[in-house]
Tab-separated table of C-alpha atoms in Angstrom:
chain	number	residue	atom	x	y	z
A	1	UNK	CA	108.345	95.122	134.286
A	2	UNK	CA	110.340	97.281	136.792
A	3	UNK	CA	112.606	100.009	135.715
A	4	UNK	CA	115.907	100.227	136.645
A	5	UNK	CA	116.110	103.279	139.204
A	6	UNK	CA	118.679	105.135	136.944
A	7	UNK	CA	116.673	104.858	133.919
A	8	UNK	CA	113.552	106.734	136.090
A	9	UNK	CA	116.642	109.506	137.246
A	10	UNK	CA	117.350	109.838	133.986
A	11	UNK	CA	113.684	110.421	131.993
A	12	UNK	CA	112.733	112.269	135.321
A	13	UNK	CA	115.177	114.950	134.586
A	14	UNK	CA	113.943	115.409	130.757
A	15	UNK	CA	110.900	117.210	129.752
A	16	UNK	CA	107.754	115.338	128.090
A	17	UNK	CA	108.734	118.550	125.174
A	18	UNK	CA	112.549	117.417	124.821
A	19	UNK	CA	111.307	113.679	124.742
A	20	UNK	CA	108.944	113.866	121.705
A	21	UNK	CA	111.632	116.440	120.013
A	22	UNK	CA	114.473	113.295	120.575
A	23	UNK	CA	111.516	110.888	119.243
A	24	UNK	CA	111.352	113.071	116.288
A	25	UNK	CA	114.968	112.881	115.354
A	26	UNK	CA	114.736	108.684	115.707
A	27	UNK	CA	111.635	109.176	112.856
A	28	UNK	CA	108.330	108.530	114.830
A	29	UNK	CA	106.093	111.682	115.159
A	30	UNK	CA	102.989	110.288	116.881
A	31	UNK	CA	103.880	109.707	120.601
A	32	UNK	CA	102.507	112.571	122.476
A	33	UNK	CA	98.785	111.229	124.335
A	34	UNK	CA	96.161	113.578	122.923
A	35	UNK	CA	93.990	115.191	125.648
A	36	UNK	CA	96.073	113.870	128.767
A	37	UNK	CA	96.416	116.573	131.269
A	38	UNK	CA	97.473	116.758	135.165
A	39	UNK	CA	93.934	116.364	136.966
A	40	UNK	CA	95.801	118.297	140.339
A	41	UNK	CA	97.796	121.158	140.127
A	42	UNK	CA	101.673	120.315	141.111
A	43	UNK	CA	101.917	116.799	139.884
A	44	UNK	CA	105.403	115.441	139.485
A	45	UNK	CA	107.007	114.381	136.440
A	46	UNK	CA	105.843	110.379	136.907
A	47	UNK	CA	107.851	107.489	134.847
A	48	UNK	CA	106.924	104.532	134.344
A	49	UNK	CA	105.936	101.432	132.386
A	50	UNK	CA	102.564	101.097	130.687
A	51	UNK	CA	100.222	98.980	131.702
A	52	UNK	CA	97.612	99.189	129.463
A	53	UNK	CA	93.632	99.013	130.128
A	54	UNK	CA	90.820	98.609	126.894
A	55	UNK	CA	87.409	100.285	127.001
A	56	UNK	CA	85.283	99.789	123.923
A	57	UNK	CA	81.745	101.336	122.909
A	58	UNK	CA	79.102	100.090	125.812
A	59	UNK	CA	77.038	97.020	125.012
A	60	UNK	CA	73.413	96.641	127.355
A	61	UNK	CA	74.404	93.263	128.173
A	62	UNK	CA	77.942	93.520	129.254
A	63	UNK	CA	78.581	97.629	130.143
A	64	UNK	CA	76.419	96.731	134.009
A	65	UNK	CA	77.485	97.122	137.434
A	66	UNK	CA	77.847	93.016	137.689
A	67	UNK	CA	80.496	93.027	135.994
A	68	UNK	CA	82.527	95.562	138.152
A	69	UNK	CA	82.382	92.185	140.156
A	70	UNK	CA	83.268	90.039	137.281
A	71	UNK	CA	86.877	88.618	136.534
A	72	UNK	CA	87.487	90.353	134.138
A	73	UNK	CA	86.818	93.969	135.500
A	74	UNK	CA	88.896	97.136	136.486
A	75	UNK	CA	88.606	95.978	139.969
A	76	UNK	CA	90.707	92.713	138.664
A	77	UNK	CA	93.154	94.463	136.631
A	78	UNK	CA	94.195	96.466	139.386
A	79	UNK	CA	95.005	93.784	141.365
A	80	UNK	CA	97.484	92.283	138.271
A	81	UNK	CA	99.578	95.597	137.983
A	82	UNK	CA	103.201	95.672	138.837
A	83	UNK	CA	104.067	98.064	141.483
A	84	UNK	CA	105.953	101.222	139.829
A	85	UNK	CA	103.817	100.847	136.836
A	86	UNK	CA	101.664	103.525	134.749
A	87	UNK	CA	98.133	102.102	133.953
A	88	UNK	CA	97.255	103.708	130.569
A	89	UNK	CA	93.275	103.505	129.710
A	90	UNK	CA	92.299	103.314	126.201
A	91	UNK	CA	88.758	105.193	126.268
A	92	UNK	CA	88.558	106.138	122.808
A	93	UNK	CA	87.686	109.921	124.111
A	94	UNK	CA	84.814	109.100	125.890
A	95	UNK	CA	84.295	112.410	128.455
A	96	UNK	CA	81.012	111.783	129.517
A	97	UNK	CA	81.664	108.749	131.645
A	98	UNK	CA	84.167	108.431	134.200
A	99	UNK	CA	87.036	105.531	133.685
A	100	UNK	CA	87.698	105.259	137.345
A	101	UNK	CA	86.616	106.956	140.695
A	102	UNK	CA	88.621	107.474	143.806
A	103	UNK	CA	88.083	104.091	145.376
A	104	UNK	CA	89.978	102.540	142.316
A	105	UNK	CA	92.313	105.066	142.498
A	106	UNK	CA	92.839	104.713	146.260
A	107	UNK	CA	93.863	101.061	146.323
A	108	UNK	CA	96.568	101.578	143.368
A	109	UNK	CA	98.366	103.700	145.535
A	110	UNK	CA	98.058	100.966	148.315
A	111	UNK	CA	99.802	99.267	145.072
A	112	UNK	CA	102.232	101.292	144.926
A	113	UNK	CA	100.817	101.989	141.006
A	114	UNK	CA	102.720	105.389	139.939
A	115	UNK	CA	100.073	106.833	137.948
A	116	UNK	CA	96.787	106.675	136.093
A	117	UNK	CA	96.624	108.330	132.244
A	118	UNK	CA	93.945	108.247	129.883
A	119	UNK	CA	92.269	109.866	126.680
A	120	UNK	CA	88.848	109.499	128.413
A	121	UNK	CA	87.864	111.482	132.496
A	122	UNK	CA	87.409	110.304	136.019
A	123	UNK	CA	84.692	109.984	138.312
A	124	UNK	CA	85.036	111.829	141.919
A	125	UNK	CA	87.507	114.407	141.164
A	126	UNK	CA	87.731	115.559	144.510
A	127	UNK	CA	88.092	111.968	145.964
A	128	UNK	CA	90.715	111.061	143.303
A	129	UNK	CA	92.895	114.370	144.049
A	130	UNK	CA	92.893	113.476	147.619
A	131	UNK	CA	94.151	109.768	146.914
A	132	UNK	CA	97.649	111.388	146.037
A	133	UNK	CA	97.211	109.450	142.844
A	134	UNK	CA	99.102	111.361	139.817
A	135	UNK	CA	96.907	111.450	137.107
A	136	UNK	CA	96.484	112.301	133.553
A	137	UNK	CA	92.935	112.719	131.455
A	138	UNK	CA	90.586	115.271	129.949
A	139	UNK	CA	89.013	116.033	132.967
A	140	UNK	CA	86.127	114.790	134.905
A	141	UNK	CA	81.989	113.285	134.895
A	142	UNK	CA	80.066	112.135	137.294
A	143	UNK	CA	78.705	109.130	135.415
A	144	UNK	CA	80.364	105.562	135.567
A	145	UNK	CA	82.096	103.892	132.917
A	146	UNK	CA	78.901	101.534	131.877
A	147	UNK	CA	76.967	104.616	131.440
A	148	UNK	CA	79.296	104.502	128.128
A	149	UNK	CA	81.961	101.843	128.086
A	150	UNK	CA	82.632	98.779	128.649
A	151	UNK	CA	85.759	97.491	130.009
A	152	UNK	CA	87.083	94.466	127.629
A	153	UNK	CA	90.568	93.599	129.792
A	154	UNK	CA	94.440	94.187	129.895
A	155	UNK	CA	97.777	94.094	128.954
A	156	UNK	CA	97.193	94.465	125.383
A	157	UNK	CA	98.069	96.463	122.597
A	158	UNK	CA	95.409	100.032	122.726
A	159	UNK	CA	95.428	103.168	121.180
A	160	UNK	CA	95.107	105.803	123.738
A	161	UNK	CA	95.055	109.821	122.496
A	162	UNK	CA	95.526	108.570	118.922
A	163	UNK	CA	98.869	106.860	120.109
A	164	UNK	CA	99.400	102.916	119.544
A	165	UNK	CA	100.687	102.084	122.969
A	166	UNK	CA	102.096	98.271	123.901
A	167	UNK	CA	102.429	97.446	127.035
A	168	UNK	CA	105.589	97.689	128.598
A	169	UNK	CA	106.404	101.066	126.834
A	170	UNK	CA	107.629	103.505	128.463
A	171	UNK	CA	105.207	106.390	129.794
A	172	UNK	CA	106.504	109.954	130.541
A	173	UNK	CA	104.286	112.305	131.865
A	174	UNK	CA	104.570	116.661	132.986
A	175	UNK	CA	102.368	119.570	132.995
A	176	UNK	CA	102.433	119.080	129.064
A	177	UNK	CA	100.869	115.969	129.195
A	178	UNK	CA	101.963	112.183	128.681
A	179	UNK	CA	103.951	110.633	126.003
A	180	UNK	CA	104.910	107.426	125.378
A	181	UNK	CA	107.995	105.653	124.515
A	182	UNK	CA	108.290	102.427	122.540
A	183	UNK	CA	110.574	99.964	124.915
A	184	UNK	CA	112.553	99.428	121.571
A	185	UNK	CA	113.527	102.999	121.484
A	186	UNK	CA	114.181	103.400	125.198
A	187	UNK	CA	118.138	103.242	125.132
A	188	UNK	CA	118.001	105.597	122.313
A	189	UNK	CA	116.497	108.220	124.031
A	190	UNK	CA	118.111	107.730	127.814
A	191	UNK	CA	121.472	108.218	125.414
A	192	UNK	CA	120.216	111.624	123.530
A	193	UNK	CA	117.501	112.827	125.346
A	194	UNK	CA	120.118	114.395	128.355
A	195	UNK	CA	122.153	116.209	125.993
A	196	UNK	CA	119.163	117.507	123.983
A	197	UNK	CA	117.721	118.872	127.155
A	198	UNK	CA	121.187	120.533	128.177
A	199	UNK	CA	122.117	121.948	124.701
A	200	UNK	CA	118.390	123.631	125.085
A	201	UNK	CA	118.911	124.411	128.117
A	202	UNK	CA	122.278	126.563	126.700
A	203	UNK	CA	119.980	127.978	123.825
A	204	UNK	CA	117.534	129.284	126.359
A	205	UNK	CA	121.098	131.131	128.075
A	206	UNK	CA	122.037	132.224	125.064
A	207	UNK	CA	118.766	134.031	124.263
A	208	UNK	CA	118.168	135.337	127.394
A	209	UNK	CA	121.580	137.416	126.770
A	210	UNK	CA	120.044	138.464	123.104
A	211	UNK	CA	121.801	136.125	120.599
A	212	UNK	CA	119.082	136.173	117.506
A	213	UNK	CA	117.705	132.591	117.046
A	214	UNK	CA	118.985	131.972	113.375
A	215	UNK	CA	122.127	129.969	113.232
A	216	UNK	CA	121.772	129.544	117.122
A	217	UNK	CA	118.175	126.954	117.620
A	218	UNK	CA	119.080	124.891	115.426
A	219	UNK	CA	122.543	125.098	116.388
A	220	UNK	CA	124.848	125.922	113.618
A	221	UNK	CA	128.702	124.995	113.727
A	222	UNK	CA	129.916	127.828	114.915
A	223	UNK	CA	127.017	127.656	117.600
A	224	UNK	CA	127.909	124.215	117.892
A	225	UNK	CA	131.211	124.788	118.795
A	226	UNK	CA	130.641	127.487	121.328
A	227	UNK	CA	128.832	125.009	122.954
A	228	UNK	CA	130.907	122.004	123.274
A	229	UNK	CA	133.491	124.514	124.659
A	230	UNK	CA	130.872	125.688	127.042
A	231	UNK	CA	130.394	121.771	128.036
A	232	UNK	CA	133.896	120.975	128.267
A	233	UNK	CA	134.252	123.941	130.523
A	234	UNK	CA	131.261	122.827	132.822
A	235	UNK	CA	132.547	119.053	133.106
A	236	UNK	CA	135.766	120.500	134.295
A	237	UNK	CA	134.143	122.151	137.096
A	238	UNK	CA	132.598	119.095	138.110
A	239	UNK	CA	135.678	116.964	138.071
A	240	UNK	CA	137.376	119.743	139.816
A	241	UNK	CA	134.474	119.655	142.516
A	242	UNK	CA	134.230	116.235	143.019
């Protein structure tokens, strides 16, 4: 389930903006996380596989605090997660119960876990911040996850933000929120997405020294071709650098 450590370079150095403007291009519109945003101020752009986590609608019988000791409970699907993984939990926008606290969140970084994101909120905001555990939701509640959910198991395929996630795809997450690649569709965008982010990165020069934005974003031929010169001129430099 491990990445390769160039394929985490490379997604780590392109925007959660320019990835769902690449998945755009390849035809699928629906793979930004609704509602996932950085619970701590200065996280880092995390990447990672999913590993995904399935809350339904709480049921008396089941949604208790036995079965936080049962096998089949978040306590137990912690322990099955890959190290370098992102655990994604599909809580159907629940935000008035808490998915997971700090002490949950405190032994996945003992797992070396790379990040929590989901569509629901955590439980001891303060204790989760100070886990160093990167993590993506709508916020936080002091009530438990039976108070409103109850946790069905993992590894399966959930829908998390309105976004059909399988596990093993591919989870990008900034300070715009989390998005999520399908693992078919990886190689596609570790090929474009670079490019996309430096021709944008160009645009944004080009702007700043007043070029209007017709014929320039999108890129017209002529703009086109000012660019590939401008590229051509950069990778000399770097050759000529070493």
């Amino acid at each position: 389930m491990a990445l390769d450590a160039e394929i985490v370079k490379t997604l780590e150095g392109v925007t959660t903006a320019t990835i769902t403007t690449v998945l755009l291009k390849l035809g699928l519109r629906n793979t930004w996380i609704r509602g996932t945003k950085p619970l701590a101020e200065g996280q880092p752009r995390i990447v990672g596989p999913a590993f995904t986590l399935r809350f339904i609608p709480a049921r008396e019988d089941l949604a208790t605090t036995a079965s936080w000791s049962a096998p089949n409970s978040t306590r137990a699907a912690i322990e099955a997660m890959p190290e370098g993984c992102v655990a994604v939990a599909d809580a159907f926008g629940v935000t008035d119960a808490g998915v997971w606290g700090d002490i949950l969140c405190e032994r996945m970084v003992k797992r070396n876990i790379k990040a929590m994101v989901t569509d629901g909120v955590m439980r001891d905001g303060a204790g989760v911040k100070a886990s160093g555990l990167p993590v993506w939701s709508q916020g936080q509640a002091a009530s438990p996850s039976v108070a409103s959910m109850t946790f069905i198991g993992w590894e399966e395929p959930i829908g998390c933000g309105g976004v059909a996630i399988f596990p093993g795809d591919i989870i990008v997450a900034d300070q715009d929120g989390a998005v999520a690649i399908p693992a078919a569709f990886l190689d596609k965008v570790l090929e474009l997405a670079p490019e996309q982010e430096r021709l944008e990165g160009w645009v944004v020069e080009q702007v700043r020294a007043g070029h209007p934005l017709p014929g320039l974003y999108p890129a017209n031929e002529e703009n086109m071709a000012r660019y590939r010169a401008y590229r051509a001129e950069q990778e000399a430099k770097e050759v000529k650098n070493g």
